C-alpha positions as a LaTeX table, in Angstrom:
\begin{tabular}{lrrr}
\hline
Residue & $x$ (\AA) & $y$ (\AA) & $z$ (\AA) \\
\hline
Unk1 & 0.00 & 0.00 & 0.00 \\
Unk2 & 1.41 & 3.65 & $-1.01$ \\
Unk3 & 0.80 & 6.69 & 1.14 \\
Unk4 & 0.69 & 9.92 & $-0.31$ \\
Unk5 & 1.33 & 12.74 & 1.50 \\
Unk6 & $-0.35$ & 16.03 & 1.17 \\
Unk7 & 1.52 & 18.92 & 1.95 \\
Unk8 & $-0.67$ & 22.52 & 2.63 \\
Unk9 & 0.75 & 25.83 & 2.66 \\
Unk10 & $-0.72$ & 27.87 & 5.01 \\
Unk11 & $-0.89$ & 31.36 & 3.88 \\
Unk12 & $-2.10$ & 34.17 & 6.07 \\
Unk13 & $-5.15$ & 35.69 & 5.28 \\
Unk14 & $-4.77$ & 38.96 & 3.32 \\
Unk15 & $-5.85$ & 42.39 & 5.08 \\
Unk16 & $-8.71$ & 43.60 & 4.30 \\
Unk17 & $-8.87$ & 46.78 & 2.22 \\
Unk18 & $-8.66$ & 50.08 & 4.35 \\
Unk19 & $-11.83$ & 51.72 & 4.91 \\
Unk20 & $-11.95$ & 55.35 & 4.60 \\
Unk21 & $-15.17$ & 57.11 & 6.38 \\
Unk22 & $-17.38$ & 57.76 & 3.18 \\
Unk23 & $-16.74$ & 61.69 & 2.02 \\
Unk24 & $-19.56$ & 64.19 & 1.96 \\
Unk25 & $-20.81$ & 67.74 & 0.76 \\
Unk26 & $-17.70$ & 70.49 & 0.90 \\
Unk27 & $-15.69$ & 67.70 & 2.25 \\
Unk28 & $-15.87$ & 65.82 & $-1.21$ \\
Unk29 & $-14.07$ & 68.71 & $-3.15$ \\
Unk30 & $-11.03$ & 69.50 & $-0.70$ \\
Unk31 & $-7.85$ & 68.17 & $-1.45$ \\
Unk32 & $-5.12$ & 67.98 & 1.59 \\
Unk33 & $-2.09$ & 68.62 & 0.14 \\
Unk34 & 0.81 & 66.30 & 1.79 \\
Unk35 & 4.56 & 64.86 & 0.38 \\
Unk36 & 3.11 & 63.86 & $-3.02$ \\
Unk37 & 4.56 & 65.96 & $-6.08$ \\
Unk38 & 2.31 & 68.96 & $-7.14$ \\
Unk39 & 1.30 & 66.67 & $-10.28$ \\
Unk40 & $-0.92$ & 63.86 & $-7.85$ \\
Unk41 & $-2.65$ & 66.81 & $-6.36$ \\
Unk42 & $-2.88$ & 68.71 & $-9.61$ \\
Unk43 & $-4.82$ & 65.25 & $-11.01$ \\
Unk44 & $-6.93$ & 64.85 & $-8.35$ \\
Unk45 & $-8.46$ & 68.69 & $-8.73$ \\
Unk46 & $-8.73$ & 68.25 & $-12.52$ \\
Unk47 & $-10.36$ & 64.67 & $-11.92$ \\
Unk48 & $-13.18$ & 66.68 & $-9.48$ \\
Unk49 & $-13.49$ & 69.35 & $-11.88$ \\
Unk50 & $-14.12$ & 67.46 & $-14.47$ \\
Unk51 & $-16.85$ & 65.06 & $-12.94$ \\
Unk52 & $-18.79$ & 67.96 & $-11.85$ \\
Unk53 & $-17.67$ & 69.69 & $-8.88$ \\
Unk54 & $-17.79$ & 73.98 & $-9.22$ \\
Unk55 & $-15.76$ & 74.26 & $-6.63$ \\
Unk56 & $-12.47$ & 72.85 & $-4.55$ \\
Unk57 & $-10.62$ & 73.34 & $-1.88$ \\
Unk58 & $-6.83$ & 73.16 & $-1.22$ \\
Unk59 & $-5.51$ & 72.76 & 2.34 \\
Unk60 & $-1.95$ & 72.01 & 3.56 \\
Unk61 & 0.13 & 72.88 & 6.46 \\
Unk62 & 3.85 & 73.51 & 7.16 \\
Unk63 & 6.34 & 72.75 & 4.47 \\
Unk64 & 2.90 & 72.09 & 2.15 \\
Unk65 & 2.08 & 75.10 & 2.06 \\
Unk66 & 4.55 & 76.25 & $-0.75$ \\
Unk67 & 3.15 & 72.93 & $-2.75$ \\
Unk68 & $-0.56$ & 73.89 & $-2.29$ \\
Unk69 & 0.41 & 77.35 & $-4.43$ \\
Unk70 & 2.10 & 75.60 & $-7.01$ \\
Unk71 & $-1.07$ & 73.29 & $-7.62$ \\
Unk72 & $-3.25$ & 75.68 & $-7.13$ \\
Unk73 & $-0.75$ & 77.69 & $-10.13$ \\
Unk74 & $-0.39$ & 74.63 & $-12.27$ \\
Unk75 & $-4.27$ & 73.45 & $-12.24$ \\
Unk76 & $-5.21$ & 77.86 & $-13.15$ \\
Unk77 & $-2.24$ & 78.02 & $-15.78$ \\
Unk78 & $-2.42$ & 74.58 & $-17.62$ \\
Unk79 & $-6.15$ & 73.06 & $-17.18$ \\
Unk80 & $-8.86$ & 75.53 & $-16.51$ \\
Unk81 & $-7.62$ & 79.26 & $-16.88$ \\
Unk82 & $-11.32$ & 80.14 & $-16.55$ \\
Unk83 & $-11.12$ & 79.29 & $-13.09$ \\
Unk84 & $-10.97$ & 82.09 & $-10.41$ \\
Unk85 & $-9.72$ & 82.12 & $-6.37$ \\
Unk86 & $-12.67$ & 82.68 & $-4.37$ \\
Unk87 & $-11.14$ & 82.51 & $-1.75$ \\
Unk88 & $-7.80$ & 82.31 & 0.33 \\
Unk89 & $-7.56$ & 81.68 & 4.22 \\
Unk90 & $-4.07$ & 81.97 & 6.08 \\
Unk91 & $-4.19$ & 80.58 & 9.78 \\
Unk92 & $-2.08$ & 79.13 & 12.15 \\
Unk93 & $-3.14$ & 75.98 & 13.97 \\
Unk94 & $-1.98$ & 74.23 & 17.58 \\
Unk95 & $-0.45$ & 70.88 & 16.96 \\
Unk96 & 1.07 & 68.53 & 19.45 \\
Unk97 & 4.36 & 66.67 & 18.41 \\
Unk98 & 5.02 & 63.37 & 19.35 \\
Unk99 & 6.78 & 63.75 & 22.43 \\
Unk100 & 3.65 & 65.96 & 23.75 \\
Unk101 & 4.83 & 69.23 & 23.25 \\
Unk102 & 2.29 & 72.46 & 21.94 \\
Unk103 & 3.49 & 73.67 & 18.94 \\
Unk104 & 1.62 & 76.30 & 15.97 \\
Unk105 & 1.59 & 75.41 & 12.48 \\
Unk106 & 0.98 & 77.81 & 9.77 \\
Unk107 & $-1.53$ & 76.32 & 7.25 \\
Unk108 & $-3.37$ & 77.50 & 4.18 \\
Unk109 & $-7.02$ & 77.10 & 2.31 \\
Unk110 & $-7.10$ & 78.38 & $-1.48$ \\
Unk111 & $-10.69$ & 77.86 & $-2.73$ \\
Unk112 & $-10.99$ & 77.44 & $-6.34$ \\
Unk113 & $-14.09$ & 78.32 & $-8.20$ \\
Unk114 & $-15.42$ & 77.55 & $-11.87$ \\
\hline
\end{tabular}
């Protein structure tokens, strides 16, 4: 009599896909600017501007800030030179680092409108 043996791989299960809370009204249209090139942010407007939206929003803080300008410059000069600034609102806000200190970052919102 011949045994065969059966050999399994276990293989972990894969993680599920991240959830992101479900965006809605003004939220939709605002893009946080982060570490990405200008160009990822620059897509993303031109993708909501071109599936309806009338109106976005740009927000970064810190070092962003200077990026958030040159989207907002690149998206006006190259895409839709129709579109105007409605809007632009300097601020700082009160951040806590990771070792618990207060700190103030400066941050920017440059609303764009059709």
């Amino acid at each position: 009599m011949q045994t065969t043996e059966e050999t399994r791989e276990e293989t972990a299960p894969a993680p599920a896909p991240r959830q992101y809370p479900e965006r809605t009204g003004a939220d939709r249209n605002t893009i946080y600017i982060g570490k990405k090139n200008a160009m990822a942010y620059v897509l993303a407007a031109v993708t909501q501007l071109n599936t309806g939206a009338n109106e976005i929003k740009l927000k970064a803080r810190g070092h962003a800030i200077s990026r958030a300008v040159d989207t907002e410059e690149i998206i006006k000069n190259r895409f839709f030179p129709s579109l105007k600034i409605q809007q632009i609102v300097l601020s700082t806000e009160d951040v806590t680092s990771e070792d618990g200190r207060p700190s103030k970052v400066s941050s920017i919102e440059i609303t764009l409108t059709k």
